[in-house]
Tab-separated table of C-alpha atoms and ligand atoms in Angstrom:
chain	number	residue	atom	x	y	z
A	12	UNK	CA	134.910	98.675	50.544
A	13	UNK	CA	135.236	95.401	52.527
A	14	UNK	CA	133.064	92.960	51.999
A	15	UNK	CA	132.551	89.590	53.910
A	16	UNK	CA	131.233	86.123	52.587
A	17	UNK	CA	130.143	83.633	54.845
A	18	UNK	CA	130.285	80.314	53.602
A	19	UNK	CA	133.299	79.025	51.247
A	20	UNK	CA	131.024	76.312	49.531
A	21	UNK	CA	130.339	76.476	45.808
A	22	UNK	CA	128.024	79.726	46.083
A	23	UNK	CA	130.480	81.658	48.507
A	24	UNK	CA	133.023	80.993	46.425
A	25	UNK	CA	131.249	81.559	43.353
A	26	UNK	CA	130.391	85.007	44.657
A	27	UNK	CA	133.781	85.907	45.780
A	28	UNK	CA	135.382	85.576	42.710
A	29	UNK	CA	132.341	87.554	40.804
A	30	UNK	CA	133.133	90.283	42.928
A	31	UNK	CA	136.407	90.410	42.688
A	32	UNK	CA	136.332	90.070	38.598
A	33	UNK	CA	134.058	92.888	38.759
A	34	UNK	CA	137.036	94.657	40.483
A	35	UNK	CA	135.007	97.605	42.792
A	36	UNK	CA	135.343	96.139	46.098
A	37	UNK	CA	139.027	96.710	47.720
A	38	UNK	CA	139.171	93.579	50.106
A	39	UNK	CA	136.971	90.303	50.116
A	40	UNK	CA	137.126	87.857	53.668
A	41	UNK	CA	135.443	84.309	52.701
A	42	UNK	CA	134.743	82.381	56.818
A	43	UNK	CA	133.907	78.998	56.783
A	44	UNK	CA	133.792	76.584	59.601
A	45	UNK	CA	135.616	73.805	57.356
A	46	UNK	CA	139.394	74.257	58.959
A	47	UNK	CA	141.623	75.736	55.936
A	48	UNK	CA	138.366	75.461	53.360
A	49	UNK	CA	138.050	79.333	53.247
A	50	UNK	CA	142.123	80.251	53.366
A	51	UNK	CA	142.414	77.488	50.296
A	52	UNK	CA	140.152	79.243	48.245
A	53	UNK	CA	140.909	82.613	49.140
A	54	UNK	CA	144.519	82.088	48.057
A	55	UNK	CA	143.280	79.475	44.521
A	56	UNK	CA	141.153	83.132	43.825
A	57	UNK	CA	144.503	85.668	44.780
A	58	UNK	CA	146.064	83.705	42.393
A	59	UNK	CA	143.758	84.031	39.235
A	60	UNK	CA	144.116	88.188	40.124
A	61	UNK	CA	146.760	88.712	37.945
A	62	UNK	CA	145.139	86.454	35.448
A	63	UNK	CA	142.037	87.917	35.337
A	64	UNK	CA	143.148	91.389	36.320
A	65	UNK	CA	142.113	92.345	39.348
A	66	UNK	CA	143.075	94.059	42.192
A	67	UNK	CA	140.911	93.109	45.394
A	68	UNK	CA	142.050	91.426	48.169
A	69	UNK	CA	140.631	88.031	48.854
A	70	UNK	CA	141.607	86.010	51.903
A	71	UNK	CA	140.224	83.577	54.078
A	72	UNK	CA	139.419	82.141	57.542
A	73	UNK	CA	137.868	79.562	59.465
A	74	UNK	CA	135.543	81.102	61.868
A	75	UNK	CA	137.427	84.014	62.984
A	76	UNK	CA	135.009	87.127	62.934
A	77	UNK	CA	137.802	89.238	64.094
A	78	UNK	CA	138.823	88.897	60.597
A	79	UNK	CA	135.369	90.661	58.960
A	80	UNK	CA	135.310	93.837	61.829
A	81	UNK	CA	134.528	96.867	59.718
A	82	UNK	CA	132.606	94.771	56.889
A	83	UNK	CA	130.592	97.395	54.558
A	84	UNK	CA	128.624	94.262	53.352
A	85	UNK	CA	128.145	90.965	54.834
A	86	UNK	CA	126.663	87.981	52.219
A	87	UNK	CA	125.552	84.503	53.958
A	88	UNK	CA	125.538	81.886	51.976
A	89	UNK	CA	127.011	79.009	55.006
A	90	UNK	CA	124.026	76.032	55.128
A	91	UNK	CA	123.418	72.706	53.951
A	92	UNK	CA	122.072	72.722	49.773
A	93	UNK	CA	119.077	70.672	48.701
A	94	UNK	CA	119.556	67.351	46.846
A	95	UNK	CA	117.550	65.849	44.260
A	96	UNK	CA	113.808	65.364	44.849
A	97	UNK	CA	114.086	68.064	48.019
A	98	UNK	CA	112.534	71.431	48.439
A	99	UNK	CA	114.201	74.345	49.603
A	100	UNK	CA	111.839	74.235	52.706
A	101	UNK	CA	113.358	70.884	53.785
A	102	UNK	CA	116.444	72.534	54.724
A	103	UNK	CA	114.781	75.184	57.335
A	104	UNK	CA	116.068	72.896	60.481
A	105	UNK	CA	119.808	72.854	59.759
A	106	UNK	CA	119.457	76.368	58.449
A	107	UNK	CA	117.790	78.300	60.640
A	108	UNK	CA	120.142	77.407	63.282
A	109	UNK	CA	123.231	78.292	61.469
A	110	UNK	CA	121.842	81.517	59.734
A	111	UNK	CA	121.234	82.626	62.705
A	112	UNK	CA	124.350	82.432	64.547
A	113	UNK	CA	126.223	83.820	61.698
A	114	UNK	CA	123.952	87.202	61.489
A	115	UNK	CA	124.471	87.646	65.118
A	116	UNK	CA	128.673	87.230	64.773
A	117	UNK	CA	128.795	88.810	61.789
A	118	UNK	CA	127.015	92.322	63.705
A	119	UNK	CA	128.985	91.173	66.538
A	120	UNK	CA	132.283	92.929	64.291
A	121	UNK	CA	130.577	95.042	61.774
A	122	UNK	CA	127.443	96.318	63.393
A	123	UNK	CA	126.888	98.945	60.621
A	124	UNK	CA	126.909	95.836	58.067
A	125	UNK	CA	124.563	95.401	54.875
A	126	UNK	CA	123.404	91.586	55.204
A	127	UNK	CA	122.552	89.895	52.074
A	128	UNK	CA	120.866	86.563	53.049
A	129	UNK	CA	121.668	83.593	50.444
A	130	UNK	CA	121.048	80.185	52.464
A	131	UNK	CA	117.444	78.599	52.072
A	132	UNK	CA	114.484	79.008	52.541
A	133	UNK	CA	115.970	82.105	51.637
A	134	UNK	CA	112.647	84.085	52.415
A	135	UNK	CA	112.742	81.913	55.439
A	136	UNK	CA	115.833	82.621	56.427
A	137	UNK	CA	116.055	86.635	55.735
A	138	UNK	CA	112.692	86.999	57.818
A	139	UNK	CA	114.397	84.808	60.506
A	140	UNK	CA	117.345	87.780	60.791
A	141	UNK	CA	114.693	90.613	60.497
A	142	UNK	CA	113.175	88.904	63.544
A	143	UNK	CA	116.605	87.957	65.803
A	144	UNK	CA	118.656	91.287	64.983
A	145	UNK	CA	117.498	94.756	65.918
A	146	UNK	CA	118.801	96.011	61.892
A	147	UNK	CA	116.497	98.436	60.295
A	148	UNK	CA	115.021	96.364	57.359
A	149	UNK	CA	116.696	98.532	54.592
A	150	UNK	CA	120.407	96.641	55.695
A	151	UNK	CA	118.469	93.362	55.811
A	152	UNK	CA	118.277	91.711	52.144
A	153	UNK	CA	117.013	87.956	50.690
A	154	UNK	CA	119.070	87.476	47.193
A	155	UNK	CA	116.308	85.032	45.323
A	156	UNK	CA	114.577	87.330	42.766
A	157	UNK	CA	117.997	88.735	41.254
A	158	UNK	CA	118.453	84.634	40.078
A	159	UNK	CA	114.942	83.794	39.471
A	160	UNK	CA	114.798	86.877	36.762
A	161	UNK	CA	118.207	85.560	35.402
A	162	UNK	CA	116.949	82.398	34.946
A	163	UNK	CA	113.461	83.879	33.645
A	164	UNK	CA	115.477	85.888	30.537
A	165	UNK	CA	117.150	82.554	29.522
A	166	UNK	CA	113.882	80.545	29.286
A	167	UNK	CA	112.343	84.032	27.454
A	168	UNK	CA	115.521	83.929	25.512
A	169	UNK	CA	115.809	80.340	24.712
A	170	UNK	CA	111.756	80.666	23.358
A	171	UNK	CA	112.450	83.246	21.168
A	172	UNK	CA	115.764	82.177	19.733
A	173	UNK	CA	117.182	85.312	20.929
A	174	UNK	CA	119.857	86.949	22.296
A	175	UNK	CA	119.689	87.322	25.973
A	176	UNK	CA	120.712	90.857	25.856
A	177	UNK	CA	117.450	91.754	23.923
A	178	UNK	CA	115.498	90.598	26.731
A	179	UNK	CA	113.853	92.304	29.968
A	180	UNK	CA	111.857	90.579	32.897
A	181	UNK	CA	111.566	90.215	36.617
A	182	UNK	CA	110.609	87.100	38.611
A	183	UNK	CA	108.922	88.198	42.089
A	184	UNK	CA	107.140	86.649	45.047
A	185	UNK	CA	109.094	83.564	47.340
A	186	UNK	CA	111.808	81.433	45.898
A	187	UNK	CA	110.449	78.559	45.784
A	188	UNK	CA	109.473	76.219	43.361
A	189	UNK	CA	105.568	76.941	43.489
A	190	UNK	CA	106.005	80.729	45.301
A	191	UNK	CA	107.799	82.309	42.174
A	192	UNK	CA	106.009	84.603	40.095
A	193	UNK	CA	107.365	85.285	36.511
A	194	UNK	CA	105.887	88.534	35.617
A	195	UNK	CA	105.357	87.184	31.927
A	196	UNK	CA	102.823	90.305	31.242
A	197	UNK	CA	105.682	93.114	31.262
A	198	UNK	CA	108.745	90.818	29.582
A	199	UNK	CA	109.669	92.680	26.979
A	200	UNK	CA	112.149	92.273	24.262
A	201	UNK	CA	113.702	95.238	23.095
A	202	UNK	CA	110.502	97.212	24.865
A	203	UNK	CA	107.886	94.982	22.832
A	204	UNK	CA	105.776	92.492	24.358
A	205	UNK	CA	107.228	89.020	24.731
A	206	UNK	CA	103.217	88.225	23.775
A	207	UNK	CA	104.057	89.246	20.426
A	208	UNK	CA	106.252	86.575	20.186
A	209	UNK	CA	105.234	83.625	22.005
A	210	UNK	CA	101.993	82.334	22.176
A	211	UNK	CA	100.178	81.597	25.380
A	212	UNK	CA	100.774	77.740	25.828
A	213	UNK	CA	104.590	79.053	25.266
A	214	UNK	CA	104.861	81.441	27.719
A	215	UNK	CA	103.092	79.072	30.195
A	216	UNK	CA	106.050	77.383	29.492
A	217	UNK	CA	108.195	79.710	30.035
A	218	UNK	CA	106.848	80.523	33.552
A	219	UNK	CA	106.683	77.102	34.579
A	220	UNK	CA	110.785	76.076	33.668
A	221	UNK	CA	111.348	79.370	35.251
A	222	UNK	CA	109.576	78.157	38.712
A	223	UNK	CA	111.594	75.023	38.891
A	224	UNK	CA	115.278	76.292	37.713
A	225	UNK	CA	116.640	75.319	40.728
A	226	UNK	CA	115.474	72.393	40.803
A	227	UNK	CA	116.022	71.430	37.201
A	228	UNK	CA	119.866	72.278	37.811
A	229	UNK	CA	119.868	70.189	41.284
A	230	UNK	CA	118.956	67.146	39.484
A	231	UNK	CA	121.651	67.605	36.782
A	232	UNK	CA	124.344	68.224	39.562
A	233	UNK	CA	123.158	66.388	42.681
A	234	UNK	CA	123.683	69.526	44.700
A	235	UNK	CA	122.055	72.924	43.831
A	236	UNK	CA	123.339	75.414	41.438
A	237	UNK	CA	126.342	78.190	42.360
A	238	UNK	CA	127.558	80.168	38.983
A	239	UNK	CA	124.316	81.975	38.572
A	240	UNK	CA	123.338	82.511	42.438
A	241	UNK	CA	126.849	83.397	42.396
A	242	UNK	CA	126.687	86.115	39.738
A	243	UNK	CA	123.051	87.462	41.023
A	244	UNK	CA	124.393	88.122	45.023
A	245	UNK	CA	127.587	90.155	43.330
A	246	UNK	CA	125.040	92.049	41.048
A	247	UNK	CA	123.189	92.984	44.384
A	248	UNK	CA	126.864	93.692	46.619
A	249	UNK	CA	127.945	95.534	43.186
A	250	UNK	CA	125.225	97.915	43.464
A	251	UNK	CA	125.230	98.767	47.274
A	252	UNK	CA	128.874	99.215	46.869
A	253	UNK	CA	128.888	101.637	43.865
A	254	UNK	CA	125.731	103.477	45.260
A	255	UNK	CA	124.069	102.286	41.515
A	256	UNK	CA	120.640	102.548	42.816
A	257	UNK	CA	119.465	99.215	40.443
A	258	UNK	CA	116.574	97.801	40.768
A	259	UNK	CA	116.198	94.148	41.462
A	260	UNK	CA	113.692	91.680	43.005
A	261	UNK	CA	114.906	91.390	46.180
A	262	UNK	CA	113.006	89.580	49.590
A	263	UNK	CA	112.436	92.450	51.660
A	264	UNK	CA	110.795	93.124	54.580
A	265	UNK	CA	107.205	94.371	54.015
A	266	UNK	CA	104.874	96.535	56.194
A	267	UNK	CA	101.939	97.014	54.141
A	268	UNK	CA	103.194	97.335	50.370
A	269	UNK	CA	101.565	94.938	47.885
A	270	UNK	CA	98.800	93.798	50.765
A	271	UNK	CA	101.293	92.067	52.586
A	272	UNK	CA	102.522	92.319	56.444
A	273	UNK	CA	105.242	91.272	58.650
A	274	UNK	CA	106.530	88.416	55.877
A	275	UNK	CA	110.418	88.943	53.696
A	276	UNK	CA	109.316	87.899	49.838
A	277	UNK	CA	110.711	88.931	46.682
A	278	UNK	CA	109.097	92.655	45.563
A	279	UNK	CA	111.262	95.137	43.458
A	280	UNK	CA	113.710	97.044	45.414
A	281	UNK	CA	116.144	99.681	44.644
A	282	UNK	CA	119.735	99.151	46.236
A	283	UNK	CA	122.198	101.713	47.203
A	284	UNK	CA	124.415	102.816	49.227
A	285	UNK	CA	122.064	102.523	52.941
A	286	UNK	CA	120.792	98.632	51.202
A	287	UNK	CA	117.105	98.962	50.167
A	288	UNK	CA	116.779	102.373	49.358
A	289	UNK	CA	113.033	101.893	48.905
A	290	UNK	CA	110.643	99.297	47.778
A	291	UNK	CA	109.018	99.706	44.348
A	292	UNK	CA	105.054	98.465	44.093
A	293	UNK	CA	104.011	98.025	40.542
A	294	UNK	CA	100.882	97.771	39.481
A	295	UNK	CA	99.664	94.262	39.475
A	296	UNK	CA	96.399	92.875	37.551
A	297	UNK	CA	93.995	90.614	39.760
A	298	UNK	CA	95.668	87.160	38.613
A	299	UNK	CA	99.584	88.200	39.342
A	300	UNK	CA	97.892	89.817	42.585
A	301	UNK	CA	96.257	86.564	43.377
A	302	UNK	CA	99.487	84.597	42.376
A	303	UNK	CA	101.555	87.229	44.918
A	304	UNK	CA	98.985	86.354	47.857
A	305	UNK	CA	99.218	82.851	47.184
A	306	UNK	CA	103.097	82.584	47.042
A	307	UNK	CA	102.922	84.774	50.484
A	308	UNK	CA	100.523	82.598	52.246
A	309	UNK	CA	103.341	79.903	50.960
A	310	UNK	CA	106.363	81.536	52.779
A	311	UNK	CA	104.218	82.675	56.228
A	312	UNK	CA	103.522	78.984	56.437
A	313	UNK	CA	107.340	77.988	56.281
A	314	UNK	CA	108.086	81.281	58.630
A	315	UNK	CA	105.754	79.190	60.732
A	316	UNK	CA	108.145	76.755	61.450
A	317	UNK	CA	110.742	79.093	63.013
A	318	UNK	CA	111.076	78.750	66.433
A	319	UNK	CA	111.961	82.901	67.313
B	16	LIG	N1	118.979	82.212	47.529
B	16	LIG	C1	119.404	81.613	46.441
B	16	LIG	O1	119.059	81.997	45.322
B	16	LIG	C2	120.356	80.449	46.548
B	16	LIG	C3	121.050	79.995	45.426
B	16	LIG	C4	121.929	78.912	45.566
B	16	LIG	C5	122.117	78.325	46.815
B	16	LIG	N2	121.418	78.786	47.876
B	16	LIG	C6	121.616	78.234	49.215
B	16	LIG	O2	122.898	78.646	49.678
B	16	LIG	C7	123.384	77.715	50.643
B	16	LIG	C8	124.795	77.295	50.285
B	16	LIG	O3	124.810	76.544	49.100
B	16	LIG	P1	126.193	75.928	48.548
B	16	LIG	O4	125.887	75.244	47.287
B	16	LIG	O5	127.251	76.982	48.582
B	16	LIG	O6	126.497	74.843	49.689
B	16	LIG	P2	127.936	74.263	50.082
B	16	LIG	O7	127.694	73.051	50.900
B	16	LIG	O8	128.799	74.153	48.887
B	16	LIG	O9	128.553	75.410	51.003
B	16	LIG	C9	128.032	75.752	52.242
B	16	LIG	C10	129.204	76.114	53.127
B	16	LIG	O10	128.698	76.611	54.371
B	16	LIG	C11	129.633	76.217	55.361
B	16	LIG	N3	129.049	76.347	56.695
B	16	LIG	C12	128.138	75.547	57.291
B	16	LIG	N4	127.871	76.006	58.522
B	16	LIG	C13	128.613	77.115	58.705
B	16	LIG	C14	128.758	78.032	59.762
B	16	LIG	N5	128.085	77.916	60.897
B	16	LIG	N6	129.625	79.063	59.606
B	16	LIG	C15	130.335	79.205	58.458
B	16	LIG	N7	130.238	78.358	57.418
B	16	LIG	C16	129.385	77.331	57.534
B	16	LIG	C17	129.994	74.790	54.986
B	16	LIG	O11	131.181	74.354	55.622
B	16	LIG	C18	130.089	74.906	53.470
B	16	LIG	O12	131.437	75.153	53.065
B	16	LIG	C19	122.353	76.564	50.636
B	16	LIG	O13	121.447	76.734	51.707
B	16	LIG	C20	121.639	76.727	49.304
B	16	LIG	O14	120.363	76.182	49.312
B	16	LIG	C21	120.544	79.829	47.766
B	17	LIG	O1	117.570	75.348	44.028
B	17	LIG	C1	118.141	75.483	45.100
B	17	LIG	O2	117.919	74.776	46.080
B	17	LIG	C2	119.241	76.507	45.226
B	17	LIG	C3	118.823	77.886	44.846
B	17	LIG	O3	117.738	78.335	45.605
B	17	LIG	C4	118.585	78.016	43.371
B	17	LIG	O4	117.502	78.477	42.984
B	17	LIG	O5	119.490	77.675	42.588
């Protein structure tokens, strides 16, 4: 299993050396345009292997695709990061641009790749390679959701003074500060209701630090956040590579389910071994639904801005 990360910043990184801890996949290539950025870190993660005890092979290159023919799974993460006081949205000019070259070298050497699309507007951004690369839409795949529900269970956790192991909940919709919707009405902890613990001005609470978790952390760091984004794309390359079929909120392309046409947002997908093996449409009440629409109307108008 080869798998390919574009982009040696802080989340490339981040995510190489998740996946290789995790120890399934047998050889990792990090590209970055930054001459000798991707080789250094490649060879500062080889050398933690025998620390951390693992076998894959990481190494690195600066823009040479040659190096990622015959990737199973391609992640891109390469872009500029917001800074304090931006939105995710801001970054669509410098991103677009760069996203999209990348897809196209990346299938260039590997054109039976998986791509996972990291770089924001990551709904943005995933719609732009549905729309510039002739890939069926089950081997195109936004990583936003996977975070967003991470980052959801702390806040539930946190509220509750529990552990974070006792609790269960999905963030879907765009990833975006307004766009996310915290399903707050099916978090459960240990299969009860997180309503049974938390009133309602809590749990609005809850939602709302949820919505703005990537912001809260780019204010504390002046750049955005890597560990968890990180952790969330190797839970998604994880479970394409070991055919888990996991569900996950995942921005994927949609023809129809949950109302919603020709726009990538997050919905519940399951991933295997072909990418999305299928989309999963719960049943929403009329205020999530109403949320849902709202948070797509959000991520048509940034799609807006593409120039495909
Ligand atoms: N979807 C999510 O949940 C999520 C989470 C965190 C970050 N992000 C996004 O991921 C992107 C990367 O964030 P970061 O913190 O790693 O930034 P970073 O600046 O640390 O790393 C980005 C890397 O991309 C490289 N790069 C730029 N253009 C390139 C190109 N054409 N080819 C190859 N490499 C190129 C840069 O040299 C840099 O090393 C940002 O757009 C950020 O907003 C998304
Ligand atoms: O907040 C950001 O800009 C980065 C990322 O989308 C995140 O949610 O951490």
């Amino acid at each position: 299993m080869k798998v390919t990360v574009v982009g040696a910043g802080a989340v490339g990184a981040s995510c190489a050396e998740y996946i290789a801890i995790k120890d399934f996949a047998s050889e990792v290539v990090l590209l970055d345009i930054k001459e000798g950025v991707a080789e250094g870190k490649a060879m500062d993660l080889m050398q933690t292997a025998s620390l951390n005890g693992f076998d894959t092979r990481i190494t690195g290159t600066t823009n040479d695709y040659s190096k990622t023919a015959g990737s199973d799974i391609a992640v891109i993460t390469s872009g500029i990061p917001r800074k304090p006081g931006m939105t995710r949205d801001e970054l669509i000019g410098i991103n677009a641009g760069i996203v999209k070259s990348v897809a196209s070298s990346l299938l260039e050497h590997s054109p039976d790749t998986i791509l996972i699309v990291v770089s924001n507007p990551m709904d943005t951004m995933t719609y732009l390679v549905h729309k510039t690369t002739d890939l069926p839409k089950n081997r195109i795949i936004g990583m936003g959701g996977a975070l967003d529900s991470a980052r959801f269970k702390y806040r539930l956790a946190e509220a509750m003074e529990a552990p974070i192991s006792d609790i269960d909940g999905m963030v879907i919709g765009g990833h975006s500060d307004k766009g996310m919707v915290p399903l707050t009405r099916h978090a459960t902890r240990n299969s009860v209701k997180v309503s049974e613990f938390l009133t309602p001005e809590r749990l609005e609470q809850v939602a709302a630090d949820t919505k703005v978790g990537g912001a809260t952390l780019t204010k504390l760091l002046g750049t955005s956040a890597w560990y968890a984004p990180g952790a969330a794309v190797s839970g998604l390359v994880q479970a394409i590579a070991c055919d888990q079929n996991k569900m996950f909120p995942c921005s994927a392309l949609l023809e129809g389910e949950y109302g919603l046409n020709d726009i990538s947002i997050g919905v519940p997908v399951i991933l295997g071994k072909n990418g999305i093996e299928r989309i999963v449409e719960i049943e929403l009440d009329e205020a999530e639904m109403a949320k849902m629409k709202e948070s797509a109307e959000g991520v048509s108008a940034t799609n807006g801005l593409l120039q495909v």
